[in-house]
Coordinates of N, CA and C in Angstrom, one line a residue:
M1 N 117.0 151.3 -152.9 CA 118.4 151.4 -152.4 C 119.0 149.7 -152.2
K2 N 117.7 148.8 -152.1 CA 118.2 147.5 -151.8 C 118.7 147.0 -153.0
Q3 N 118.1 147.4 -154.3 CA 118.6 147.0 -155.6 C 119.8 147.4 -156.0
W4 N 119.8 148.7 -155.9 CA 121.5 149.2 -155.9 C 122.4 148.5 -155.1
C5 N 122.2 148.2 -154.1 CA 123.0 147.3 -153.1 C 123.5 146.1 -153.9
M6 N 122.6 145.4 -154.5 CA 122.7 144.3 -155.2 C 123.4 144.2 -156.3
L7 N 123.2 145.4 -157.1 CA 124.0 145.4 -158.4 C 125.3 146.1 -157.9
A8 N 125.4 146.9 -157.1 CA 126.8 147.4 -157.0 C 127.7 146.2 -156.3
A9 N 127.1 145.5 -155.5 CA 128.2 144.5 -154.7 C 128.3 143.1 -155.3
G10 N 127.2 142.9 -156.2 CA 127.2 141.4 -156.8 C 127.0 140.7 -155.6
L11 N 127.9 139.7 -155.4 CA 127.6 138.7 -154.3 C 127.7 139.3 -152.7
A12 N 128.4 140.3 -152.7 CA 128.9 141.0 -151.5 C 127.5 141.0 -150.4
I13 N 127.7 141.1 -149.2 CA 126.8 141.2 -148.3 C 126.5 142.6 -148.0
C14 N 125.3 143.2 -148.1 CA 124.8 144.4 -147.6 C 124.0 144.7 -146.9
F15 N 123.6 145.9 -146.4 CA 122.3 146.3 -145.3 C 122.9 145.6 -143.9
G16 N 124.0 146.0 -143.3 CA 124.4 146.0 -142.1 C 125.2 144.6 -142.0
V17 N 125.1 143.6 -142.8 CA 125.7 142.3 -142.5 C 127.1 142.5 -142.9
R18 N 128.1 142.3 -142.0 CA 129.4 142.9 -142.2 C 130.2 141.6 -143.1
A19 N 131.2 141.7 -143.9 CA 131.7 140.9 -144.4 C 132.8 139.9 -143.1
G20 N 133.0 138.9 -143.7 CA 133.7 138.0 -142.5 C 134.5 137.0 -143.4
E21 N 135.1 136.3 -142.6 CA 136.3 135.3 -143.0 C 135.6 133.8 -142.9
V22 N 136.3 132.9 -143.8 CA 135.8 131.6 -143.8 C 137.1 130.8 -143.9
Q23 N 137.1 129.8 -142.9 CA 138.2 128.9 -142.7 C 138.0 127.9 -143.5
V24 N 139.1 127.5 -144.8 CA 138.9 126.4 -145.6 C 139.9 125.3 -145.8
A25 N 139.4 124.3 -145.6 CA 140.5 123.1 -145.9 C 140.4 123.0 -147.5
V26 N 141.6 123.0 -148.0 CA 141.7 122.7 -149.3 C 142.6 121.4 -149.7
A27 N 142.1 120.4 -150.6 CA 142.9 119.4 -150.9 C 144.1 120.0 -151.7
A28 N 145.2 119.4 -151.5 CA 146.4 119.8 -152.1 C 146.4 120.2 -153.6
N29 N 146.0 119.2 -154.2 CA 145.8 119.1 -155.7 C 145.1 120.6 -156.4
F30 N 144.3 121.2 -155.4 CA 143.6 122.4 -156.0 C 143.9 123.8 -155.3
T31 N 145.3 123.6 -154.7 CA 146.1 124.8 -154.4 C 146.1 126.0 -155.5
A32 N 146.6 125.7 -156.6 CA 146.7 126.9 -157.6 C 145.5 127.2 -158.1
P33 N 144.4 126.6 -158.3 CA 143.1 127.0 -158.7 C 142.6 128.1 -157.4
M34 N 142.6 127.3 -156.1 CA 142.0 128.3 -155.0 C 143.0 129.4 -154.7
E35 N 144.3 129.5 -155.0 CA 144.8 130.8 -154.8 C 144.8 131.7 -155.8
K36 N 144.0 131.4 -157.0 CA 143.7 132.4 -158.1 C 142.1 132.7 -157.6
L37 N 141.4 131.9 -156.9 CA 140.0 132.1 -156.8 C 139.8 132.9 -155.5
A38 N 140.6 132.5 -154.6 CA 140.3 133.3 -153.2 C 140.4 134.8 -153.5
P39 N 141.2 135.4 -153.8 CA 141.3 137.1 -154.2 C 139.9 137.3 -155.0
M40 N 139.7 136.6 -156.1 CA 138.5 137.1 -156.7 C 137.1 137.0 -155.8
F41 N 137.1 135.9 -155.2 CA 135.9 135.6 -154.1 C 136.0 137.1 -153.1
A42 N 137.2 137.3 -152.7 CA 137.2 138.6 -151.8 C 136.8 139.9 -152.6
A43 N 137.3 140.1 -153.7 CA 136.8 141.3 -154.4 C 135.3 141.2 -154.8
D44 N 134.8 140.1 -155.2 CA 133.5 140.0 -155.6 C 132.6 139.9 -154.5
T45 N 132.9 139.5 -153.3 CA 131.9 139.5 -152.0 C 132.3 140.1 -150.8
G46 N 133.5 140.7 -150.8 CA 134.0 141.3 -149.4 C 134.5 140.3 -148.3
H47 N 134.1 139.1 -148.6 CA 134.6 138.0 -147.6 C 136.1 137.5 -147.9
K48 N 136.9 137.1 -146.9 CA 138.0 136.4 -147.1 C 138.0 135.0 -146.9
A49 N 138.8 134.3 -147.5 CA 138.9 132.9 -147.4 C 140.3 132.8 -146.9
V50 N 140.2 132.1 -145.8 CA 141.7 131.9 -145.0 C 141.9 130.2 -145.4
L51 N 142.9 130.1 -146.3 CA 143.4 128.7 -146.9 C 144.0 127.8 -146.0
S52 N 143.8 126.6 -145.9 CA 144.9 125.6 -145.6 C 144.8 124.6 -146.4
F53 N 146.2 124.0 -146.7 CA 146.0 122.8 -147.8 C 146.8 121.6 -147.4
G54 N 146.4 120.7 -147.9 CA 146.8 119.3 -147.1 C 146.1 118.0 -147.8
S55 N 146.4 117.1 -147.4 CA 145.6 115.8 -147.9 C 144.3 115.8 -147.2
T56 N 143.4 115.1 -148.1 CA 142.0 115.1 -147.4 C 141.9 114.2 -146.3
G57 N 142.5 113.1 -146.4 CA 142.8 112.0 -145.1 C 143.0 112.7 -144.0
K58 N 144.1 113.6 -143.8 CA 144.4 114.3 -142.8 C 143.3 115.3 -142.4
F59 N 143.0 115.9 -143.4 CA 141.8 116.8 -143.0 C 140.7 116.3 -142.3
Y60 N 140.3 115.0 -142.9 CA 139.2 114.2 -142.1 C 139.3 114.3 -140.8
A61 N 140.8 113.7 -140.4 CA 140.6 113.2 -139.0 C 141.0 114.5 -138.3
Q62 N 141.5 115.5 -138.6 CA 141.4 117.1 -137.9 C 140.2 117.5 -137.8
I63 N 139.2 117.4 -138.6 CA 137.6 117.8 -138.5 C 137.1 116.9 -137.6
K64 N 137.3 115.5 -137.6 CA 136.8 114.8 -136.5 C 137.2 115.1 -135.0
H65 N 138.4 115.7 -134.9 CA 139.1 116.3 -133.8 C 138.8 117.6 -133.5
G66 N 138.1 118.4 -134.0 CA 137.5 119.6 -133.8 C 138.2 120.7 -134.4
A67 N 139.0 120.5 -135.5 CA 139.7 121.6 -136.6 C 138.6 122.7 -136.6
P68 N 138.8 123.9 -136.8 CA 137.9 124.9 -137.0 C 137.7 125.4 -138.5
F69 N 137.9 124.4 -139.2 CA 137.5 124.4 -140.5 C 136.0 124.6 -141.0
E70 N 135.6 125.5 -141.8 CA 134.1 125.7 -141.9 C 133.7 125.1 -143.4
V71 N 134.6 125.2 -144.2 CA 134.2 124.3 -145.6 C 135.5 123.6 -146.0
L72 N 135.3 122.2 -146.4 CA 136.3 121.3 -147.0 C 136.3 121.2 -148.5
L73 N 137.2 121.5 -149.3 CA 137.1 121.1 -150.6 C 138.2 119.9 -150.7
A74 N 137.5 118.8 -151.0 CA 138.1 117.6 -150.8 C 138.7 117.2 -152.1
A75 N 139.4 116.2 -152.1 CA 139.9 115.4 -153.3 C 139.2 114.3 -153.8
D76 N 138.1 114.1 -152.9 CA 137.2 113.1 -153.3 C 135.8 113.4 -153.1
D77 N 135.1 112.3 -153.3 CA 133.7 112.5 -153.0 C 133.2 111.8 -151.8
E78 N 134.0 110.8 -151.2 CA 133.7 110.0 -150.4 C 133.9 110.5 -149.0
T79 N 134.8 111.3 -148.9 CA 135.2 111.9 -147.4 C 134.1 112.8 -147.2
P80 N 133.9 114.0 -148.1 CA 132.3 114.7 -147.7 C 131.2 113.9 -147.4
A81 N 130.9 112.8 -148.3 CA 129.6 111.9 -148.0 C 129.8 111.2 -146.6
R82 N 131.0 110.8 -146.2 CA 131.2 110.4 -144.8 C 130.9 111.2 -143.8
L83 N 131.5 112.3 -144.0 CA 131.3 113.6 -142.7 C 129.8 113.9 -142.7
E84 N 129.2 113.9 -144.0 CA 127.9 114.2 -143.8 C 127.1 113.3 -143.2
R85 N 127.3 112.1 -143.6 CA 126.6 110.8 -142.7 C 126.8 110.7 -141.2
E86 N 127.9 111.4 -140.8 CA 128.3 111.4 -139.7 C 127.8 112.8 -138.8
G87 N 127.0 113.5 -139.5 CA 126.6 114.6 -138.8 C 127.3 115.8 -138.9
Q88 N 128.4 115.8 -139.5 CA 129.4 117.1 -139.6 C 129.2 117.7 -140.5
G89 N 128.4 117.8 -141.4 CA 128.0 119.0 -142.4 C 127.0 118.7 -143.5
G90 N 126.8 119.7 -144.7 CA 126.0 119.1 -145.7 C 126.1 120.0 -146.8
S91 N 125.0 120.1 -147.7 CA 125.1 121.0 -148.8 C 126.2 120.8 -149.6
R92 N 126.6 119.4 -149.9 CA 127.7 118.8 -150.9 C 127.4 119.1 -152.0
F93 N 128.4 119.5 -152.8 CA 128.2 119.3 -154.5 C 129.8 119.1 -155.0
T94 N 129.8 118.6 -156.2 CA 131.2 118.4 -157.1 C 131.6 119.7 -157.6
Y95 N 132.7 120.2 -157.1 CA 132.9 121.4 -157.6 C 134.3 121.2 -158.6
A96 N 134.6 119.9 -158.9 CA 135.6 119.8 -159.8 C 135.7 118.1 -160.1
V97 N 136.1 117.8 -161.4 CA 136.5 116.4 -161.5 C 138.0 116.3 -162.1
G98 N 139.0 115.7 -161.1 CA 140.4 115.9 -161.5 C 140.8 115.1 -162.3
R99 N 142.0 115.5 -162.9 CA 142.7 114.6 -164.1 C 144.1 114.1 -163.4
L100 N 144.6 112.8 -163.9 CA 145.8 112.4 -163.3 C 147.0 112.7 -164.6
A101 N 148.1 113.0 -164.2 CA 148.9 113.0 -165.3 C 150.4 112.6 -164.9
L102 N 151.1 111.7 -165.6 CA 152.4 111.6 -165.3 C 153.3 112.5 -166.1
W103 N 154.2 113.0 -164.9 CA 155.0 114.5 -165.3 C 156.5 114.3 -165.0
S104 N 157.4 114.8 -165.8 CA 158.4 115.0 -165.6 C 159.0 116.4 -165.7
R105 N 159.9 117.0 -165.1 CA 160.4 118.2 -165.3 C 161.3 118.4 -166.6
Q106 N 161.5 117.0 -167.3 CA 162.5 117.2 -168.2 C 161.6 117.4 -169.5
A107 N 161.8 118.1 -170.5 CA 161.0 118.3 -171.6 C 161.5 117.1 -172.6
G108 N 160.4 116.6 -173.2 CA 160.5 115.3 -173.8 C 160.9 114.0 -173.4
F109 N 160.7 114.1 -171.9 CA 161.1 112.7 -171.5 C 159.9 111.9 -171.3
V110 N 158.7 112.6 -171.2 CA 157.3 111.8 -171.1 C 156.6 111.8 -172.5
D111 N 156.4 110.8 -173.1 CA 155.7 110.7 -174.7 C 154.2 110.9 -174.1
A112 N 153.5 111.4 -175.2 CA 152.1 111.5 -175.2 C 151.3 110.2 -174.7
Q113 N 151.7 109.0 -174.9 CA 151.0 107.9 -174.6 C 151.6 107.1 -173.6
G114 N 152.6 107.8 -172.6 CA 152.7 107.2 -171.3 C 154.0 106.0 -171.6
E115 N 154.4 105.6 -172.5 CA 155.3 104.3 -173.1 C 156.4 104.4 -172.1
V116 N 156.7 105.6 -171.6 CA 158.0 105.6 -170.8 C 158.1 104.9 -169.5
L117 N 156.9 104.6 -169.1 CA 156.4 103.6 -168.0 C 157.0 102.3 -168.5
K118 N 156.8 102.0 -169.6 CA 157.2 100.5 -169.9 C 158.6 100.4 -170.2
R119 N 159.3 101.4 -170.6 CA 160.7 101.4 -171.1 C 161.5 101.2 -169.9
G120 N 161.0 101.8 -168.7 CA 161.8 101.6 -167.5 C 163.3 102.4 -167.0
R121 N 163.4 103.6 -168.1 CA 164.6 104.2 -168.1 C 164.5 105.2 -167.1
F122 N 164.4 104.8 -165.6 CA 164.2 105.9 -164.8 C 164.4 105.2 -163.6
D123 N 164.7 105.8 -162.5 CA 165.0 105.4 -161.0 C 163.7 105.3 -160.2
R124 N 163.0 106.5 -160.2 CA 162.0 106.6 -159.3 C 160.8 107.2 -159.9
V125 N 159.5 106.6 -159.4 CA 158.4 107.5 -159.7 C 157.8 107.9 -158.3
A126 N 157.4 109.1 -158.1 CA 156.6 109.7 -157.2 C 155.0 109.5 -157.3
V127 N 154.5 109.0 -156.1 CA 153.1 108.9 -156.0 C 152.7 109.2 -154.7
A128 N 151.4 110.0 -154.8 CA 150.9 110.3 -153.3 C 150.5 109.2 -152.7
D129 N 150.6 109.2 -151.5 CA 150.1 107.8 -150.7 C 148.4 107.5 -150.9
P130 N 148.4 106.3 -151.7 CA 147.1 105.9 -151.8 C 146.2 105.7 -150.9
K131 N 146.7 105.6 -149.6 CA 145.7 105.5 -148.5 C 145.2 106.8 -148.1
L132 N 145.9 107.7 -148.3 CA 145.5 109.2 -148.0 C 144.6 109.8 -149.1
A133 N 145.5 109.9 -150.2 CA 145.2 110.6 -151.2 C 144.7 110.0 -152.5
P134 N 143.4 110.5 -153.0 CA 142.6 109.9 -154.1 C 143.5 109.8 -155.3
Y135 N 144.3 110.8 -155.7 CA 145.6 110.6 -157.0 C 146.2 109.9 -156.8
G136 N 146.8 109.7 -155.4 CA 147.6 108.3 -155.3 C 146.8 107.1 -155.5
A137 N 145.6 106.7 -155.3 CA 145.2 105.6 -155.4 C 144.8 105.6 -157.2
A138 N 144.4 106.8 -157.6 CA 144.4 106.8 -159.1 C 145.7 106.1 -159.8
A139 N 146.4 106.7 -159.2 CA 148.1 106.3 -160.1 C 148.2 104.8 -159.8
I140 N 147.9 104.4 -158.7 CA 148.0 102.6 -158.6 C 147.0 102.0 -159.5
D141 N 145.8 102.6 -159.7 CA 145.0 102.0 -160.5 C 145.4 101.9 -162.1
T142 N 146.0 103.0 -162.3 CA 146.7 103.3 -163.7 C 147.6 102.1 -163.9
M143 N 148.7 102.0 -163.0 CA 149.9 101.1 -163.3 C 149.2 99.6 -163.1
R144 N 148.3 99.3 -162.4 CA 147.7 98.0 -162.3 C 146.9 97.8 -163.6
K145 N 146.2 98.6 -164.4 CA 145.6 98.4 -165.3 C 146.7 98.6 -166.6
L146 N 147.7 98.9 -166.4 CA 148.8 98.7 -167.5 C 149.5 97.4 -167.1
G147 N 149.4 96.9 -166.4 CA 149.8 95.6 -165.8 C 151.4 95.9 -165.4
L148 N 151.8 97.2 -165.0 CA 153.1 97.5 -164.4 C 153.4 97.5 -163.1
L149 N 152.3 97.5 -162.1 CA 152.3 97.7 -160.9 C 153.1 96.9 -160.0
D150 N 153.6 95.7 -160.4 CA 154.3 94.8 -159.6 C 155.9 95.1 -160.0
T151 N 156.0 95.6 -161.4 CA 157.4 95.9 -161.9 C 157.8 97.3 -161.3
L152 N 157.0 98.2 -161.3 CA 157.2 99.6 -160.8 C 157.4 99.7 -159.4
R153 N 156.5 98.7 -158.6 CA 156.4 98.9 -157.0 C 157.7 99.2 -156.6
P154 N 159.0 98.6 -156.9 CA 160.3 99.0 -156.2 C 160.7 100.5 -156.6
K155 N 160.1 101.0 -157.6 CA 160.7 102.3 -157.8 C 159.7 103.6 -157.1
L156 N 158.8 102.9 -156.5 CA 157.8 103.9 -156.0 C 158.3 104.8 -154.9
V157 N 158.1 106.1 -155.0 CA 158.4 107.0 -153.9 C 157.2 107.7 -153.2
L158 N 156.6 107.4 -152.1 CA 155.5 107.8 -151.6 C 155.4 109.5 -151.2
G159 N 154.7 110.0 -151.5 CA 154.4 111.5 -150.8 C 153.4 111.3 -150.0
E160 N 153.1 112.0 -148.9 CA 152.0 112.1 -148.1 C 150.8 112.6 -148.8
N161 N 151.0 113.3 -150.0 CA 150.0 114.2 -150.4 C 150.7 114.4 -151.8
I162 N 149.5 114.9 -152.9 CA 149.9 115.2 -154.1 C 150.8 116.4 -154.3
A163 N 151.1 117.3 -153.1 CA 151.8 118.4 -153.3 C 153.2 117.7 -153.0
Q164 N 153.3 116.8 -152.2 CA 154.9 116.2 -152.1 C 155.4 115.3 -153.1
A165 N 154.2 114.5 -153.7 CA 154.6 113.6 -154.9 C 155.1 114.6 -156.2
W166 N 154.3 115.7 -156.1 CA 155.0 116.7 -157.4 C 156.5 117.2 -156.8
Q167 N 156.5 117.7 -155.7 CA 157.7 118.3 -155.1 C 159.0 117.2 -155.4
F168 N 158.7 115.9 -155.5 CA 159.5 114.9 -155.5 C 160.2 114.9 -157.2
A169 N 159.0 115.2 -157.7 CA 159.5 115.1 -159.2 C 160.0 116.4 -159.8
A170 N 159.6 117.7 -159.3 CA 159.7 118.9 -159.5 C 161.3 119.2 -158.9
T171 N 161.8 118.4 -158.1 CA 163.2 118.9 -157.7 C 164.3 117.8 -158.3
G172 N 163.6 116.7 -159.1 CA 164.4 115.7 -159.5 C 164.6 114.4 -158.5
N173 N 164.3 114.6 -157.6 CA 164.5 113.4 -156.7 C 163.7 112.2 -157.0
A174 N 163.1 112.3 -158.3 CA 162.1 111.2 -158.8 C 162.3 111.9 -160.3
A175 N 162.6 110.5 -161.4 CA 162.5 111.1 -162.6 C 160.9 111.6 -163.0
L176 N 160.0 110.7 -162.6 CA 158.6 110.7 -163.0 C 157.8 111.1 -161.7
G177 N 156.6 111.8 -161.9 CA 155.6 111.6 -161.0 C 154.3 111.7 -161.3
F178 N 153.4 110.8 -160.6 CA 152.1 110.9 -160.9 C 151.5 112.2 -160.1
V179 N 150.9 113.0 -160.8 CA 150.7 114.6 -159.9 C 149.1 114.7 -160.7
A180 N 148.5 115.8 -160.2 CA 147.4 116.1 -160.7 C 147.6 117.1 -161.8
L181 N 146.8 116.8 -163.0 CA 147.1 117.6 -164.2 C 147.2 119.3 -163.6
S182 N 146.3 119.6 -162.7 CA 146.4 121.1 -162.3 C 147.7 121.6 -161.9
Q183 N 148.6 120.6 -161.2 CA 150.0 121.3 -160.8 C 150.9 121.6 -161.8
V184 N 150.6 121.1 -162.9 CA 151.5 121.3 -164.2 C 150.8 122.0 -165.4
Y185 N 149.7 122.2 -165.3 CA 148.7 122.8 -166.5 C 147.9 124.1 -165.9
A186 N 148.1 125.1 -166.9 CA 147.5 126.4 -166.7 C 147.2 126.9 -168.0
D187 N 145.9 127.5 -168.1 CA 145.8 128.4 -169.2 C 145.6 127.4 -170.5
G188 N 145.1 126.2 -170.1 CA 145.2 125.3 -171.4 C 146.3 124.9 -171.9
K189 N 147.4 124.7 -171.2 CA 148.9 124.3 -171.6 C 149.7 123.9 -170.4
L190 N 150.5 123.1 -170.9 CA 151.6 122.3 -170.0 C 152.4 123.4 -169.6
K191 N 152.7 123.8 -168.2 CA 153.5 125.0 -167.8 C 155.1 124.6 -168.2
E192 N 155.6 123.4 -168.1 CA 156.9 123.2 -168.4 C 157.1 121.7 -168.4
G193 N 158.3 120.9 -168.8 CA 158.5 119.7 -168.6 C 157.9 119.0 -169.8
S194 N 157.4 117.9 -169.6 CA 156.5 116.7 -170.6 C 155.5 116.0 -169.6
A195 N 154.5 115.5 -170.2 CA 153.8 114.9 -169.6 C 152.6 113.9 -170.1
W196 N 152.2 112.9 -169.7 CA 151.0 112.2 -170.2 C 149.8 112.3 -169.5
I197 N 148.8 112.8 -170.0 CA 147.6 113.1 -169.3 C 147.0 111.4 -169.6
V198 N 146.7 111.1 -168.2 CA 146.3 109.8 -167.9 C 144.7 109.7 -168.7
P199 N 144.3 108.8 -169.4 CA 143.0 108.8 -169.9 C 142.1 108.6 -168.5
A200 N 141.0 109.3 -168.7 CA 140.0 108.9 -167.4 C 139.6 107.4 -167.3
S201 N 139.4 106.7 -168.1 CA 139.3 105.4 -168.3 C 140.2 104.6 -167.6
M202 N 141.3 104.8 -167.2 CA 142.4 104.3 -166.7 C 142.0 104.1 -165.1
H203 N 141.1 104.8 -164.5 CA 141.0 104.9 -163.1 C 139.5 105.4 -162.9
A204 N 139.1 105.2 -161.3 CA 137.9 105.6 -161.2 C 137.7 107.1 -161.2
P205 N 136.7 107.5 -161.3 CA 136.7 109.1 -161.8 C 137.0 110.0 -160.1
I206 N 137.7 111.2 -160.5 CA 138.4 111.8 -159.2 C 137.4 112.9 -159.0
R207 N 136.0 112.5 -158.7 CA 135.2 113.5 -158.2 C 135.6 114.2 -156.9
Q208 N 135.5 115.5 -157.0 CA 136.3 116.4 -155.9 C 135.0 117.0 -155.4
D209 N 134.4 116.7 -154.1 CA 133.3 117.6 -153.5 C 133.4 118.4 -152.3
A210 N 133.0 119.6 -152.3 CA 132.7 120.6 -151.4 C 131.8 120.4 -150.5
I211 N 132.0 120.6 -148.9 CA 131.0 120.3 -148.1 C 131.1 121.6 -147.2
L212 N 129.9 122.0 -146.8 CA 129.6 123.1 -145.7 C 130.0 122.3 -144.4
L213 N 130.9 122.6 -143.6 CA 130.9 121.9 -142.3 C 129.9 122.6 -141.1
G214 N 129.7 121.9 -140.2 CA 129.1 122.3 -139.0 C 129.4 123.5 -138.6
K215 N 130.7 123.9 -138.4 CA 131.2 124.9 -137.9 C 131.0 126.1 -138.8
G216 N 130.4 126.0 -139.8 CA 130.3 127.0 -140.9 C 129.0 127.1 -141.3
K217 N 128.0 126.5 -140.9 CA 126.6 126.5 -141.3 C 125.9 127.8 -140.9
D218 N 126.4 128.7 -140.1 CA 125.7 129.9 -139.6 C 126.8 131.0 -140.1
N219 N 127.8 131.0 -140.7 CA 128.8 131.8 -141.5 C 128.2 132.5 -142.6
A220 N 128.0 133.4 -142.8 CA 127.5 134.0 -144.3 C 128.8 134.1 -145.2
A221 N 130.0 134.0 -144.6 CA 131.1 134.0 -145.6 C 131.3 132.6 -146.0
A222 N 131.0 131.6 -145.2 CA 131.3 130.2 -145.7 C 130.0 129.9 -146.7
I223 N 128.8 130.0 -146.3 CA 127.7 129.9 -147.3 C 128.0 130.6 -148.7
A224 N 128.6 132.1 -148.7 CA 128.9 132.6 -149.8 C 130.1 132.0 -150.7
L225 N 131.0 131.3 -150.1 CA 132.3 130.6 -150.8 C 131.3 129.5 -151.5
M226 N 130.6 128.6 -150.9 CA 129.9 127.4 -151.3 C 129.2 127.9 -152.8
Q227 N 128.6 129.1 -152.7 CA 127.7 129.7 -153.9 C 129.0 130.3 -154.9
Y228 N 129.8 130.7 -154.6 CA 130.9 131.2 -155.4 C 131.2 130.1 -156.2
L229 N 131.7 129.0 -155.7 CA 132.2 128.2 -156.4 C 131.3 127.3 -157.3
Q230 N 130.2 127.7 -157.3 CA 129.4 127.2 -158.3 C 129.1 128.1 -159.6
S231 N 129.7 129.2 -159.4 CA 129.3 130.4 -160.2 C 130.2 129.9 -161.7
S232 N 129.5 130.9 -162.8 CA 130.3 130.5 -163.9 C 131.5 131.1 -164.3
K233 N 131.7 132.2 -163.4 CA 133.2 132.8 -163.3 C 133.9 131.7 -162.5
A234 N 134.0 131.3 -161.5 CA 134.7 130.2 -160.7 C 134.8 129.1 -161.7
K235 N 133.9 128.7 -162.3 CA 133.9 127.2 -163.1 C 134.9 127.6 -164.3
A236 N 134.8 128.8 -164.7 CA 136.0 129.0 -165.9 C 137.3 128.9 -165.3
V237 N 137.5 129.4 -164.4 CA 138.8 129.4 -163.6 C 139.4 127.7 -163.3
I238 N 138.5 127.2 -162.8 CA 138.5 125.9 -162.4 C 138.8 124.8 -163.7
R239 N 138.2 125.3 -164.7 CA 138.6 124.3 -166.1 C 140.0 124.9 -166.8
S240 N 140.4 126.1 -166.3 CA 141.6 126.5 -167.0 C 142.8 125.8 -166.6
F241 N 142.4 125.1 -165.2 CA 143.6 124.3 -164.6 C 143.8 122.8 -164.8
G242 N 142.7 122.5 -166.2 CA 142.7 121.1 -166.4 C 141.5 120.3 -165.8
Y243 N 140.9 120.7 -164.7 CA 139.8 120.0 -164.5 C 138.4 120.0 -165.4
E244 N 137.7 118.9 -164.9 CA 136.3 119.1 -165.8 C 135.4 119.2 -164.7
I245 N 134.4 119.9 -165.1 CA 133.5 120.5 -164.1 C 131.8 120.8 -164.9

């Protein structure tokens, strides 16, 4: 009977342990992948992932002030490490390595080498706040490495997170935006517009770690989600949005 339950339910909990919910804080760049993974997780385990999206910096502050999150999917590896040092959780692992892209909603506007930045024929460049968002910090590093930061600084428009930076570019409020590749890329191709995929050598690696927070350490659904994100099935979805893993 036990063997049948494991085969029939896969990762689902059986023998009297009821499926539950897990409160998940998700970095804004990982919105699209997690929205795809959450129903798969529910179908495979019976557990429900309740998702909140935002900036890693704000989530850190909320967690420190007692927010009910049980799992954090951060946009960096520093915040989960800090939370672990402060006794707020454990069981960290890297669930994705992010890629940065310079993107325009206009087809043909951004060339494959990013030379559009040097030509300067645009009014604004959207960037996530580098103090709160690792992708914003990566964008600043990229512009500095290109020797263009001082030139472009007057044109920068800051979003509080990478979702808002993308929104500025998607609505035309900025001609260009440094965004997470996952926001404009799916199933191995660009969804629309034009983009330069920034070489990983232009900035520090964007390692994104998951951490099981203290409030989730006894929650079977939280533990199951941490395991699920490390499965080959989940990794295939993550890669399809342009992440490395």
